[in-house]
PDB file of C-alpha atoms and ligand atoms in Angstrom:
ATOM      1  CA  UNK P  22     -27.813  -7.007   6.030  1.00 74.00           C
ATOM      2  CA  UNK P  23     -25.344  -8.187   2.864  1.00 85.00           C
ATOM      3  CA  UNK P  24     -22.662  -8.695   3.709  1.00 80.00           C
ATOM      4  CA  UNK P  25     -20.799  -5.938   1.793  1.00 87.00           C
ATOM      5  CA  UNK P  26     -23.314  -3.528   2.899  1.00 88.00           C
ATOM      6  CA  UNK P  27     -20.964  -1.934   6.240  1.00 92.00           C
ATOM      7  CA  UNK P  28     -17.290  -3.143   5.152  1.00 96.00           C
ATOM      8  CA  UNK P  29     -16.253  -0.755   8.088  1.00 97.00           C
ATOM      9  CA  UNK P  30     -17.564   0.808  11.215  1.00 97.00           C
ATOM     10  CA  UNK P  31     -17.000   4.517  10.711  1.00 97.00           C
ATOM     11  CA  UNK P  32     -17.968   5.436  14.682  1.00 97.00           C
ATOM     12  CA  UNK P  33     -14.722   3.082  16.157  1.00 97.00           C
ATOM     13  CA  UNK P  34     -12.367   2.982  12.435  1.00 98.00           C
ATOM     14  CA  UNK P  35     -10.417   5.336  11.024  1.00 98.00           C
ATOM     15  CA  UNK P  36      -7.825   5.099   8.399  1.00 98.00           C
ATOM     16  CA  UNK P  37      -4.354   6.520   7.487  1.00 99.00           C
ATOM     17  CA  UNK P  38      -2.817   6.260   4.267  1.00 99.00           C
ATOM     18  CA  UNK P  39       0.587   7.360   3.063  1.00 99.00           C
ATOM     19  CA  UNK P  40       1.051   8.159  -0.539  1.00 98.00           C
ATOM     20  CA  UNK P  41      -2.267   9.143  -0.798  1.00 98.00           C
ATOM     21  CA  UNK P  42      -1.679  11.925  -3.571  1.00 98.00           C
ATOM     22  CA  UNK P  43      -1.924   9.849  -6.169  1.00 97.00           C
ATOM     23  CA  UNK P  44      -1.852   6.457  -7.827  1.00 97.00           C
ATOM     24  CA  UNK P  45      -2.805   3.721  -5.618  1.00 98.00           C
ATOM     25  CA  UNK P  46      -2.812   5.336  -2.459  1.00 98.00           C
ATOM     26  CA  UNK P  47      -5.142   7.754  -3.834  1.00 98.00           C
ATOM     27  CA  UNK P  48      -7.840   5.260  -4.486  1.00 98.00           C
ATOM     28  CA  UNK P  49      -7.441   3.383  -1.831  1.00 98.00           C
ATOM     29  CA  UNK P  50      -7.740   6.150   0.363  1.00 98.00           C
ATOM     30  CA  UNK P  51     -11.029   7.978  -1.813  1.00 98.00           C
ATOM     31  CA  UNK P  52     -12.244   4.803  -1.640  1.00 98.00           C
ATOM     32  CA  UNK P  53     -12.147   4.838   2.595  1.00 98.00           C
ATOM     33  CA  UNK P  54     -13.923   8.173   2.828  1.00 98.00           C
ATOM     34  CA  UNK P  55     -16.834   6.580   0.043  1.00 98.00           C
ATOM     35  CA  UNK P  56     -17.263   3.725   3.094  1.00 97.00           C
ATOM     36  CA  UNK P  57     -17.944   6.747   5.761  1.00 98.00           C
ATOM     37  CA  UNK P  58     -14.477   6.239   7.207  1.00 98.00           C
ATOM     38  CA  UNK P  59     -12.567   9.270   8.233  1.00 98.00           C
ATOM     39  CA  UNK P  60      -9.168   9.254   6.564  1.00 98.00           C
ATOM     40  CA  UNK P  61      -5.418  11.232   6.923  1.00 99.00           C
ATOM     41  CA  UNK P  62      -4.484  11.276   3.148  1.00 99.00           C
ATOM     42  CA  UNK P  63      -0.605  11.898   3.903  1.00 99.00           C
ATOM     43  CA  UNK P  64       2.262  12.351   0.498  1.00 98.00           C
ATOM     44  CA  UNK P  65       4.854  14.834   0.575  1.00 98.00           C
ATOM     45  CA  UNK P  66       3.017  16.924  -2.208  1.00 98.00           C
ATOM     46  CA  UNK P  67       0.805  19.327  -1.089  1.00 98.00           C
ATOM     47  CA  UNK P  68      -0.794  19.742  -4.490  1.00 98.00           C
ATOM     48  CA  UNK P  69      -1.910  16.045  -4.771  1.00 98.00           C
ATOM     49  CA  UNK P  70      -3.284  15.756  -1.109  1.00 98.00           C
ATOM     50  CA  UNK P  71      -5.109  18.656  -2.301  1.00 98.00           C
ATOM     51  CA  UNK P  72      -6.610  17.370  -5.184  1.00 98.00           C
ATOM     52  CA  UNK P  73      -6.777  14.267  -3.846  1.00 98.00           C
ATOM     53  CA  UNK P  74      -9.138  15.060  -1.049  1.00 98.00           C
ATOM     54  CA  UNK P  75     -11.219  17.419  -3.411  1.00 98.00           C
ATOM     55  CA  UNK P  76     -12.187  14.682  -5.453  1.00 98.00           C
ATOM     56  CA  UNK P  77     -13.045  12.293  -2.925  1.00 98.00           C
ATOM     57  CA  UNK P  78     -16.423  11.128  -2.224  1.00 97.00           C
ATOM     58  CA  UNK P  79     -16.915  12.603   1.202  1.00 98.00           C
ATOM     59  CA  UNK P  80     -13.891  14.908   1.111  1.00 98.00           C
ATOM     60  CA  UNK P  81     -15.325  16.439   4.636  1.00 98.00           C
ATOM     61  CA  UNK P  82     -14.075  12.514   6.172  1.00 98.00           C
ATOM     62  CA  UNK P  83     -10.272  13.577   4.845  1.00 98.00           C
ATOM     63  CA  UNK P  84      -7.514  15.191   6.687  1.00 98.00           C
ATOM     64  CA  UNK P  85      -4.417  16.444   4.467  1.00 98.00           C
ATOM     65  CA  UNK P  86      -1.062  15.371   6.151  1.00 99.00           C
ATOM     66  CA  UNK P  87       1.748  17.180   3.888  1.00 98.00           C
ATOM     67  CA  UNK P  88       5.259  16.465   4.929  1.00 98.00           C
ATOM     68  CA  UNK P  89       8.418  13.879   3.616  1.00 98.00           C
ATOM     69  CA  UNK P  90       8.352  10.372   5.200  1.00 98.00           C
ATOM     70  CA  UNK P  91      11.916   9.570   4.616  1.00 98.00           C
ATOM     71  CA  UNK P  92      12.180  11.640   7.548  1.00 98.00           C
ATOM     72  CA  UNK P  93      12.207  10.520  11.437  1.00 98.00           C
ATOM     73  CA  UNK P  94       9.884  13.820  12.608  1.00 98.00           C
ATOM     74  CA  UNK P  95       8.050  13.410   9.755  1.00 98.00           C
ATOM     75  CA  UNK P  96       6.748  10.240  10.580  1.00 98.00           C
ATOM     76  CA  UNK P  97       6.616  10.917  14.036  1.00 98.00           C
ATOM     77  CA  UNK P  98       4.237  14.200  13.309  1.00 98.00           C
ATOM     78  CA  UNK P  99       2.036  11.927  10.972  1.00 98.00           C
ATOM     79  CA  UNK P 100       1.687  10.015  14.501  1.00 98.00           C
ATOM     80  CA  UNK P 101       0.785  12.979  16.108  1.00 98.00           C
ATOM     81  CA  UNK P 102      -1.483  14.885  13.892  1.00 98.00           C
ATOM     82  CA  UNK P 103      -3.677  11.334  13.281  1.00 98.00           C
ATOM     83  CA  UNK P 104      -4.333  10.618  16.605  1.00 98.00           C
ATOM     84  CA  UNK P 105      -5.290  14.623  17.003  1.00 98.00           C
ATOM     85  CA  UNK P 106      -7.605  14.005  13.921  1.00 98.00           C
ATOM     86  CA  UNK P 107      -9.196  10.765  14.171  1.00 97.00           C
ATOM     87  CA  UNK P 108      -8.470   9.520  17.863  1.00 95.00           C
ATOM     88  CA  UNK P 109      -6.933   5.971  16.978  1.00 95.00           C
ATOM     89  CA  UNK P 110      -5.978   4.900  14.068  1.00 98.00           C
ATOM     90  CA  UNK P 111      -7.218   1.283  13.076  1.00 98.00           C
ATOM     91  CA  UNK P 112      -6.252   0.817   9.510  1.00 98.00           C
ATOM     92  CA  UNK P 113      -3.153   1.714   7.867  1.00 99.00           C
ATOM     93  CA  UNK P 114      -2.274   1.389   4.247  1.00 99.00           C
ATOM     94  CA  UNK P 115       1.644   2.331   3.276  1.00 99.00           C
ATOM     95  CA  UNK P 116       1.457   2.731  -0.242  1.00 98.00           C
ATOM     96  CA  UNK P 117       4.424   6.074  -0.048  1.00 98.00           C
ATOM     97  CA  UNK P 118       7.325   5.276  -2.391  1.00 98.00           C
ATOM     98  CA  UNK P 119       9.682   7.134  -4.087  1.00 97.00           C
ATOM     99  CA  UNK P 120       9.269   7.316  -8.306  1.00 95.00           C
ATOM    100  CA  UNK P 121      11.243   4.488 -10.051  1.00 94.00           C
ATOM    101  CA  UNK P 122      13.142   5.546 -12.679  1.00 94.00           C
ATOM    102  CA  UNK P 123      14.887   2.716 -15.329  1.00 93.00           C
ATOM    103  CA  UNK P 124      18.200   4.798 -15.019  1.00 96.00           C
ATOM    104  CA  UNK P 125      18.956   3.530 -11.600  1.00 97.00           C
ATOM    105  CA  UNK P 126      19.936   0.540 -12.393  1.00 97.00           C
ATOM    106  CA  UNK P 127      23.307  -1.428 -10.458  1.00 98.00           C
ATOM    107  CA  UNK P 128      25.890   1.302 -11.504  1.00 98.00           C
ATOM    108  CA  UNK P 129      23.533   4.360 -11.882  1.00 98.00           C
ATOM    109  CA  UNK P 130      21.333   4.078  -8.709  1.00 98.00           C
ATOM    110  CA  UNK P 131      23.439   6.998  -6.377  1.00 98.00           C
ATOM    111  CA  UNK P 132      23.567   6.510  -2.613  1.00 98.00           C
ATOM    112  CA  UNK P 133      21.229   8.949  -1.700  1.00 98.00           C
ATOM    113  CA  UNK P 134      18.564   6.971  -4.334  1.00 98.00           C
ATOM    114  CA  UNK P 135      19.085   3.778  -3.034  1.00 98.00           C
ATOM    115  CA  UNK P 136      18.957   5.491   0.977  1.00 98.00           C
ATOM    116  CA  UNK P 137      15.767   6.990  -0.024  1.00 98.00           C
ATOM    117  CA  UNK P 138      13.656   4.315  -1.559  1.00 98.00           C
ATOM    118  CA  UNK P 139      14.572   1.997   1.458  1.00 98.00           C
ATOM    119  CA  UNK P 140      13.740   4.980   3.854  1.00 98.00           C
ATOM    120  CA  UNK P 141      10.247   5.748   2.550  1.00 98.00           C
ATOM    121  CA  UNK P 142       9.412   2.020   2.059  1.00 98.00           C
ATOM    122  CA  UNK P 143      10.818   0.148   4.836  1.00 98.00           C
ATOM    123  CA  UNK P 144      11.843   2.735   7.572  1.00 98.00           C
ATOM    124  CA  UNK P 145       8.774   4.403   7.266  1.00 99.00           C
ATOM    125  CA  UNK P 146       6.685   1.322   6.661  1.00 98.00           C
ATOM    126  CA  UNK P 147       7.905  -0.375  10.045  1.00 98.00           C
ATOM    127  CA  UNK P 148       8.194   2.728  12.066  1.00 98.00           C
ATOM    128  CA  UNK P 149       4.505   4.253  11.426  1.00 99.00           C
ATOM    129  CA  UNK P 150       3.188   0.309  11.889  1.00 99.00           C
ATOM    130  CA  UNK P 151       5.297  -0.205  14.976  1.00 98.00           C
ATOM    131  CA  UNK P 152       4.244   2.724  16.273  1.00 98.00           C
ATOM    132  CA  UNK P 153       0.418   2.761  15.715  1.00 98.00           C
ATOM    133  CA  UNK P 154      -0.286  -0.678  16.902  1.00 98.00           C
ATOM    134  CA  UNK P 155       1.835   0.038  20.231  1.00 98.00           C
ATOM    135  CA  UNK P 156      -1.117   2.311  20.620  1.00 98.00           C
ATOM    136  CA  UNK P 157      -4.043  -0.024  19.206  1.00 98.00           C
ATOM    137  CA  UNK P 158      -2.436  -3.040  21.950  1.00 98.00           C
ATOM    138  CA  UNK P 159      -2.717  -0.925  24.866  1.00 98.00           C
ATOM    139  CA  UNK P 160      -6.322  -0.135  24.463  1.00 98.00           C
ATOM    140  CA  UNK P 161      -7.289  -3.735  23.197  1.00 98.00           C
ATOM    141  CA  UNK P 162      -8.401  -2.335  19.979  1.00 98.00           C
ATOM    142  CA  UNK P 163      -7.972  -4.455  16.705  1.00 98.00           C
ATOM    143  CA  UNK P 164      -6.181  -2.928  13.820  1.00 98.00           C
ATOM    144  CA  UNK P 165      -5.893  -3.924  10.137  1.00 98.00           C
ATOM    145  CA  UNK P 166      -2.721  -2.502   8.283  1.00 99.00           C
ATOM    146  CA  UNK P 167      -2.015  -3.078   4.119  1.00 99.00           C
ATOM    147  CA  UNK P 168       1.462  -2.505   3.324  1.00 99.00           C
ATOM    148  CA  UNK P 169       2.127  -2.284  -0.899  1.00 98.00           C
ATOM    149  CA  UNK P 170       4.789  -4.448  -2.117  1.00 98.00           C
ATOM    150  CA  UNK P 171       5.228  -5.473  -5.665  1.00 98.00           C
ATOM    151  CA  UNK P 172       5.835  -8.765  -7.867  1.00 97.00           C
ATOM    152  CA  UNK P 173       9.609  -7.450  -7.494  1.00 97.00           C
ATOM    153  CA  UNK P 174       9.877  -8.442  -3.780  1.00 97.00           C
ATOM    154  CA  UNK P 175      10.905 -11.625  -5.421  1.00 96.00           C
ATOM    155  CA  UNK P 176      11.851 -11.060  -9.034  1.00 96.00           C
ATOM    156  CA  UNK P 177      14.109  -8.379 -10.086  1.00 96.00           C
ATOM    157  CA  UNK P 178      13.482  -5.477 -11.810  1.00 94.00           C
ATOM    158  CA  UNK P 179      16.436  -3.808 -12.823  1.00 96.00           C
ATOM    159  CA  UNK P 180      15.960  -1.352  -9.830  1.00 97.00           C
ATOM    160  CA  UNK P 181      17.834  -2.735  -7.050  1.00 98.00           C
ATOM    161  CA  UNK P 182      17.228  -0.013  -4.603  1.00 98.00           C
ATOM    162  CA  UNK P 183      13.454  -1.088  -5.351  1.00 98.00           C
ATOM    163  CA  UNK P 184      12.982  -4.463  -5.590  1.00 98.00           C
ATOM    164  CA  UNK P 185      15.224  -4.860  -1.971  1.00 98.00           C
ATOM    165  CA  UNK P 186      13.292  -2.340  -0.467  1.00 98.00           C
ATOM    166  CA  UNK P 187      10.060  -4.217  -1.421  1.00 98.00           C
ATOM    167  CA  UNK P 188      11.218  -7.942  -0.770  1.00 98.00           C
ATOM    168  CA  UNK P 189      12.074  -6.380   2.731  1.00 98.00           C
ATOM    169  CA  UNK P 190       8.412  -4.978   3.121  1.00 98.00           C
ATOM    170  CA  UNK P 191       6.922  -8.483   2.179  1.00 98.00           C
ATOM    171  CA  UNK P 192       9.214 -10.093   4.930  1.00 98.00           C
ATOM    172  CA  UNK P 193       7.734  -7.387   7.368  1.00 99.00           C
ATOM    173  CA  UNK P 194       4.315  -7.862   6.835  1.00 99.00           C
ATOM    174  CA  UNK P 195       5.377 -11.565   8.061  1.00 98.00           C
ATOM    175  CA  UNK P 196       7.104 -10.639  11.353  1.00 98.00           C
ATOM    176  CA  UNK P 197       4.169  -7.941  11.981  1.00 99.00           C
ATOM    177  CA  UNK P 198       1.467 -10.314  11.185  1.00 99.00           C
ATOM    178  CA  UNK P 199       3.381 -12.832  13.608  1.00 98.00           C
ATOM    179  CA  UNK P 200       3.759 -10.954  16.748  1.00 98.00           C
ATOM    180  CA  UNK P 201       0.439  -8.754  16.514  1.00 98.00           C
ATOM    181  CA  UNK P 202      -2.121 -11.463  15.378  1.00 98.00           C
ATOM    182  CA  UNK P 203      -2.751 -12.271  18.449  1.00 98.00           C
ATOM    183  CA  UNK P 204      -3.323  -8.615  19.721  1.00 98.00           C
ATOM    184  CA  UNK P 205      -6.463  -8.766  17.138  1.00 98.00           C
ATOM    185  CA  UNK P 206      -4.373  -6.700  14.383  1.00 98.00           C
ATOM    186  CA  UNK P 207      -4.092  -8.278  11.123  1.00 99.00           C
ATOM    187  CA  UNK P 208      -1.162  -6.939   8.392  1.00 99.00           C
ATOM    188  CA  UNK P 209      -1.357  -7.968   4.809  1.00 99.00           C
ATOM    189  CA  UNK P 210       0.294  -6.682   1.756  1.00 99.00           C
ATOM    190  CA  UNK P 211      -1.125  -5.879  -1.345  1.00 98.00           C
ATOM    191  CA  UNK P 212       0.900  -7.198  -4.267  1.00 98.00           C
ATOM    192  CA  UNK P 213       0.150  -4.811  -7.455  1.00 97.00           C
ATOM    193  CA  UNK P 214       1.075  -5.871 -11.417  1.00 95.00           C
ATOM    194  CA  UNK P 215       1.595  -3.287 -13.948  1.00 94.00           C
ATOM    195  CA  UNK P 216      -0.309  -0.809 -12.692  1.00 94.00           C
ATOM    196  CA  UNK P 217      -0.726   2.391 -15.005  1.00 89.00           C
ATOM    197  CA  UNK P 218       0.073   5.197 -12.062  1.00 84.00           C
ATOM    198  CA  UNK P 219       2.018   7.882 -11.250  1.00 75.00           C
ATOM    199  CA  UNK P 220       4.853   5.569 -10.311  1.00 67.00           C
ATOM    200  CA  UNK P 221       5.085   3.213 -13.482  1.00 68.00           C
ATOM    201  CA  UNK P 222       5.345   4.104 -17.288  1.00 71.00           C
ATOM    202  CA  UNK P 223       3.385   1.626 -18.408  1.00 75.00           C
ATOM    203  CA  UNK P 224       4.631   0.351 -21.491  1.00 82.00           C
ATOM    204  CA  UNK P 225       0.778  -0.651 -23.224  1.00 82.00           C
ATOM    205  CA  UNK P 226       2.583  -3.562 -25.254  1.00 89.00           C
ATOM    206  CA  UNK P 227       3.216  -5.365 -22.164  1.00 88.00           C
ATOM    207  CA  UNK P 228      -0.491  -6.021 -22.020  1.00 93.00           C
ATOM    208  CA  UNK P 229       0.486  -9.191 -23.910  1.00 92.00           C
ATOM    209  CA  UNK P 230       2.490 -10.802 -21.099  1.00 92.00           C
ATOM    210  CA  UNK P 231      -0.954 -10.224 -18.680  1.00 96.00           C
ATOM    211  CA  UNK P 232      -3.346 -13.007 -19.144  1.00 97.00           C
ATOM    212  CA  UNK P 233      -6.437 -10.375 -18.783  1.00 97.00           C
ATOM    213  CA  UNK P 234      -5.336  -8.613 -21.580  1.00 96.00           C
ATOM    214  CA  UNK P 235      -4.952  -5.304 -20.140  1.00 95.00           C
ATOM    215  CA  UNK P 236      -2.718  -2.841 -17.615  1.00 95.00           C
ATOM    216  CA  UNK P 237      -4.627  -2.527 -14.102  1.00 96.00           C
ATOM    217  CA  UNK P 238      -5.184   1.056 -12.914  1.00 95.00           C
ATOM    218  CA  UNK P 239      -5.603   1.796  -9.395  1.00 97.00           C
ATOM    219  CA  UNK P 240      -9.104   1.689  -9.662  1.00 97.00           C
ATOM    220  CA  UNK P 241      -8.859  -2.196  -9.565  1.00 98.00           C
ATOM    221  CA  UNK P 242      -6.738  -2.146  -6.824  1.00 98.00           C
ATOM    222  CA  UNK P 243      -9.037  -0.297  -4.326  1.00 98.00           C
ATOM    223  CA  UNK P 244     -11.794  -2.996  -3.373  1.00 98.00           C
ATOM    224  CA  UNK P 245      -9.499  -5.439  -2.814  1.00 98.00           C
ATOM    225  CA  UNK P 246      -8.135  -3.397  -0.405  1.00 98.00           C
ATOM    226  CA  UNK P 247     -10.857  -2.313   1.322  1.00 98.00           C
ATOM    227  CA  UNK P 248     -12.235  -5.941   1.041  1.00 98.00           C
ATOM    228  CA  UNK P 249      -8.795  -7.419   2.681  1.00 98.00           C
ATOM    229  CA  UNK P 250      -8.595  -3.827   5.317  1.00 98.00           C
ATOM    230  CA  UNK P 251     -12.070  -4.893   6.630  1.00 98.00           C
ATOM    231  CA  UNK P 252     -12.293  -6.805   9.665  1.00 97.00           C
ATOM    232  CA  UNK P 253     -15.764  -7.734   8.736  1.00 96.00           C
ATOM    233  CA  UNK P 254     -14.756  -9.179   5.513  1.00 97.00           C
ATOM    234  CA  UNK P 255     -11.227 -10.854   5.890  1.00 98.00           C
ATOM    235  CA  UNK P 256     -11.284 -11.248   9.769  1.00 98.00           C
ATOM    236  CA  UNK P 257      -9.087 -14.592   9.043  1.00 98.00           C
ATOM    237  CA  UNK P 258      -6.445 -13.235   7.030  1.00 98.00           C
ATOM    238  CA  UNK P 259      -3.158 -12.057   7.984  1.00 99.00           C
ATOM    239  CA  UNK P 260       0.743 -12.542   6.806  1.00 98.00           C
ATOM    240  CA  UNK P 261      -0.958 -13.191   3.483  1.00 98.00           C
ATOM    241  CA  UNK P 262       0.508 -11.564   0.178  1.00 98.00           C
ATOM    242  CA  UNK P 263      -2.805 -10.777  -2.412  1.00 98.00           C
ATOM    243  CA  UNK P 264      -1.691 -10.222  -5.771  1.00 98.00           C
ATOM    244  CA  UNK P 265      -4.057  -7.849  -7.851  1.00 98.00           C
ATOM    245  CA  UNK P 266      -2.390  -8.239 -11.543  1.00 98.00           C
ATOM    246  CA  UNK P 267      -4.323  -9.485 -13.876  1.00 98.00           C
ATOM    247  CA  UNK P 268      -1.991 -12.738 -14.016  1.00 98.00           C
ATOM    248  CA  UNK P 269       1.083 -10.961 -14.593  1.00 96.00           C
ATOM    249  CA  UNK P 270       2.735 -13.223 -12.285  1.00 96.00           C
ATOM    250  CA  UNK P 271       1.863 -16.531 -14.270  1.00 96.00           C
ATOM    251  CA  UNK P 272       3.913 -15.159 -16.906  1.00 94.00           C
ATOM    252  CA  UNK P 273       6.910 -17.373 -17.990  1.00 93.00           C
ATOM    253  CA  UNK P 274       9.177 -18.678 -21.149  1.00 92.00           C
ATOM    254  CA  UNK P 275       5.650 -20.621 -22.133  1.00 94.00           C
ATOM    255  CA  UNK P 276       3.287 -18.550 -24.022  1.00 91.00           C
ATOM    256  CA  UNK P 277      -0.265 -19.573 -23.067  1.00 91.00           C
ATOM    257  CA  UNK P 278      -1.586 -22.516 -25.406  1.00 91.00           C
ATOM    258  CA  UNK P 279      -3.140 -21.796 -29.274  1.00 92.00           C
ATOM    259  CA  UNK P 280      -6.530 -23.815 -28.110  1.00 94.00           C
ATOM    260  CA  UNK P 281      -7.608 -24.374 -31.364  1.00 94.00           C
ATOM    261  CA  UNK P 282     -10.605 -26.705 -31.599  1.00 94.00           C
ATOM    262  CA  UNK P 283     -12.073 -27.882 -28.530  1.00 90.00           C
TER     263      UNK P 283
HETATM  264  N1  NAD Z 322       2.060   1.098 -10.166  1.00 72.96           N
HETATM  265  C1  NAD Z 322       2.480  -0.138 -10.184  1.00 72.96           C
HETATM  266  O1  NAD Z 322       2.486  -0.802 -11.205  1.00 72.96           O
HETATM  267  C2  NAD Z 322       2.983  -0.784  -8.908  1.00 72.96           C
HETATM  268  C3  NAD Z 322       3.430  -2.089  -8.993  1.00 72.96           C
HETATM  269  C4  NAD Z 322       3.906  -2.710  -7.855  1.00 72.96           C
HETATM  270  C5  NAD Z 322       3.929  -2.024  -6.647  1.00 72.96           C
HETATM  271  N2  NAD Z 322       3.490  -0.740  -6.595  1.00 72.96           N
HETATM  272  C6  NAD Z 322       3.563  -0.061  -5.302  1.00 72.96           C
HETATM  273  O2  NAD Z 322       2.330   0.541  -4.996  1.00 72.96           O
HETATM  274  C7  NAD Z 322       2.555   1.761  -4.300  1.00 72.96           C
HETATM  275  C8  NAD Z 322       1.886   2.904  -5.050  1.00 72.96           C
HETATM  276  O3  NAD Z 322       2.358   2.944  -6.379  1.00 72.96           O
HETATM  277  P1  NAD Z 322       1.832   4.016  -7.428  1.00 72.96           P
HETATM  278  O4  NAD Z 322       2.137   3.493  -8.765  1.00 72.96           O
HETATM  279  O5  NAD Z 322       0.439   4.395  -7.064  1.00 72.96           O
HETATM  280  O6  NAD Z 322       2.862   5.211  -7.137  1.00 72.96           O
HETATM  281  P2  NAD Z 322       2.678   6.783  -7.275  1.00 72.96           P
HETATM  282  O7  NAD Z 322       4.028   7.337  -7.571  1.00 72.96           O
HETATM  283  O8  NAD Z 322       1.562   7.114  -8.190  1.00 72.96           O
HETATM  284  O9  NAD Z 322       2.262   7.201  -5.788  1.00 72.96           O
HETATM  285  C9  NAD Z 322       3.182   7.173  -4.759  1.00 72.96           C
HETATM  286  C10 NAD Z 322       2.928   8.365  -3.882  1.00 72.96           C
HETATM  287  O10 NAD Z 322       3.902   8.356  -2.825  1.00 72.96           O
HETATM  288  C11 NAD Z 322       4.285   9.696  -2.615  1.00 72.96           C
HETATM  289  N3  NAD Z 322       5.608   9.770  -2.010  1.00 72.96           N
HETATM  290  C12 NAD Z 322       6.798   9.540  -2.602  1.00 72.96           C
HETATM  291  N4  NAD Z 322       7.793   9.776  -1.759  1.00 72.96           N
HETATM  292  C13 NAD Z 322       7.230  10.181  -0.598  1.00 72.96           C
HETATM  293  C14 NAD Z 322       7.764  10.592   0.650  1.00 72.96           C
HETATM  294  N5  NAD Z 322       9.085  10.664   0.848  1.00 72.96           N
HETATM  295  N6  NAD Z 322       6.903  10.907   1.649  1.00 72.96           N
HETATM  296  C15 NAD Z 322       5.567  10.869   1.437  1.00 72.96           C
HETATM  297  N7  NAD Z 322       5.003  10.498   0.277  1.00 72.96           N
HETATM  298  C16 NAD Z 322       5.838  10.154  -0.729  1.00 72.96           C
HETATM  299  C17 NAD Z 322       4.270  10.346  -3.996  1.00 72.96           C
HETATM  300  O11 NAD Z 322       4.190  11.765  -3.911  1.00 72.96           O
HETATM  301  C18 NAD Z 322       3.061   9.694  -4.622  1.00 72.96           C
HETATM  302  O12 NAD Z 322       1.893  10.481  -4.440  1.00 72.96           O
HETATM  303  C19 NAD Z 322       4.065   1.936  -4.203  1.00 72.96           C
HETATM  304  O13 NAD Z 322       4.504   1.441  -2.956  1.00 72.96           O
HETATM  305  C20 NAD Z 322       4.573   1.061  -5.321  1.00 72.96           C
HETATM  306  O14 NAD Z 322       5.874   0.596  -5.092  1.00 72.96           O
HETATM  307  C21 NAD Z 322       3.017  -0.102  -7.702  1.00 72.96           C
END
């Protein structure tokens, strides 16, 4: 058998993945059900989660979850209604963030802005990962979680409610990774360029700056990661930060070199 054949063992995995309405999360999480694995596709539109599922591959693996993650029942009833659903969750993706918008800069982001953005991200983030691999411990069961940070966990981008709510995520994947490796659960992040979703307006001139030439769409960011959720694939990887970005993060003051003849 190749070794891409089974990424995932549908009969003991199952996945939950926030922000699944759209964008990312979406993909990620269509992509889940296309490998057979049975997956809650939580957001706080209902709309999206609709649409979302209907479009999947095997939209009869999905489970809508509908409700505001900034919120402490919230989260706590995402808990609840995935282990009703699926039995145990074993992979987690947190891809759930609030829109960024370039007005909320220093002096325009409000308090409740700045509140939310950390809520959704972090609070949410280390609650729901806490939380689910209290559960995977106790019954010896291994676990892979994919938490999405951005370039902006350590360069700024004008947002400040943002980029400190992602550099925060990227230091949690650390201190989960840490004290869960060696319960068998592995927690990476996912590190996304300029990604043409629902929560970027992609500018298409800064396709110059990206050393593949192009904007990524989420569509390039969902093998990676199923490829880094899979215990069969990256059994050895964990704490790690995987940048899918086309280069972006090469970018500098020095323009790549005029070649020439050579
Ligand atoms: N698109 C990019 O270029 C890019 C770059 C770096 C990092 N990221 C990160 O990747 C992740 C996905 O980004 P995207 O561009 O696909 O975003 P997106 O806006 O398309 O999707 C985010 C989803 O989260 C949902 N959401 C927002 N607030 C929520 C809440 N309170 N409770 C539940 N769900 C909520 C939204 O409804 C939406 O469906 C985000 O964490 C983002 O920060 C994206």
């Amino acid at each position: 058998m190749s070794l891409f054949d089974m990424p995932f063992d549908p009969a003991r995995e199952a996945a939950l993945v926030t922000g699944a309405g759209n964008g990312i999360g979406r993909a990620i999480a269509q992509a889940l059900t296309g490998e057979g694995v049975r997956t809650v596709f939580a957001d706080v539109n209902p709309e999206t989660v609709a649409a979302a599922i209907k479009t999947s591959p095997r939209p009869e693996l999905a489970i809508p979850f509908v409700g505001d993650l900034a919120l402490a029942a919230v989260r706590e009833a995402l808990l609840a209604d995935s282990e009703a659903a699926l039995g145990r969750v074993t992979h987690f993706v947190h891809s759930a963030s609030p829109p960024r918008r370039e007005a909320d800069h220093v002096f325009g982001v409000s308090h409740e802005t700045w509140m939310r953005m950390h809520a959704v991200n972090i609070d949410a983030g280390f609650h729901l990962s806490r939380e689910l691999a209290r559960k995977l411990i106790k019954a010896k069961l291994p676990g892979s979680f994919l938490l999405l940070t951005s370039l902006h966990a350590g360069t700024p981008r004008n947002l400040p409610h943002y980029s400190t709510a992602k550099a925060a995520m990227a230091m949690l994947v650390k201190e989960l990774a840490k004290t869960f490796g060696r319960h068998g659960i592995r927690v990476n992040a996912l590190v996304p360029g300029a990604i043409a979703a629902g929560g970027f307006v992609a500018d298409p001139a800064l396709a110059r700056h990206i050393p593949l030439g192009r904007l990524g769409n989420p569509a390039d960011l969902a093998p990676m990661a199923l490829a880094v959720l899979s215990n069969r694939i990256s059994a050895y990887v964990t704490g790690a930060a995987i940048a899918v970005d086309g280069g972006l993060s090469l970018t500098n003051w020095f323009d790549p070199p005029e070649l020439g003849e050579f």
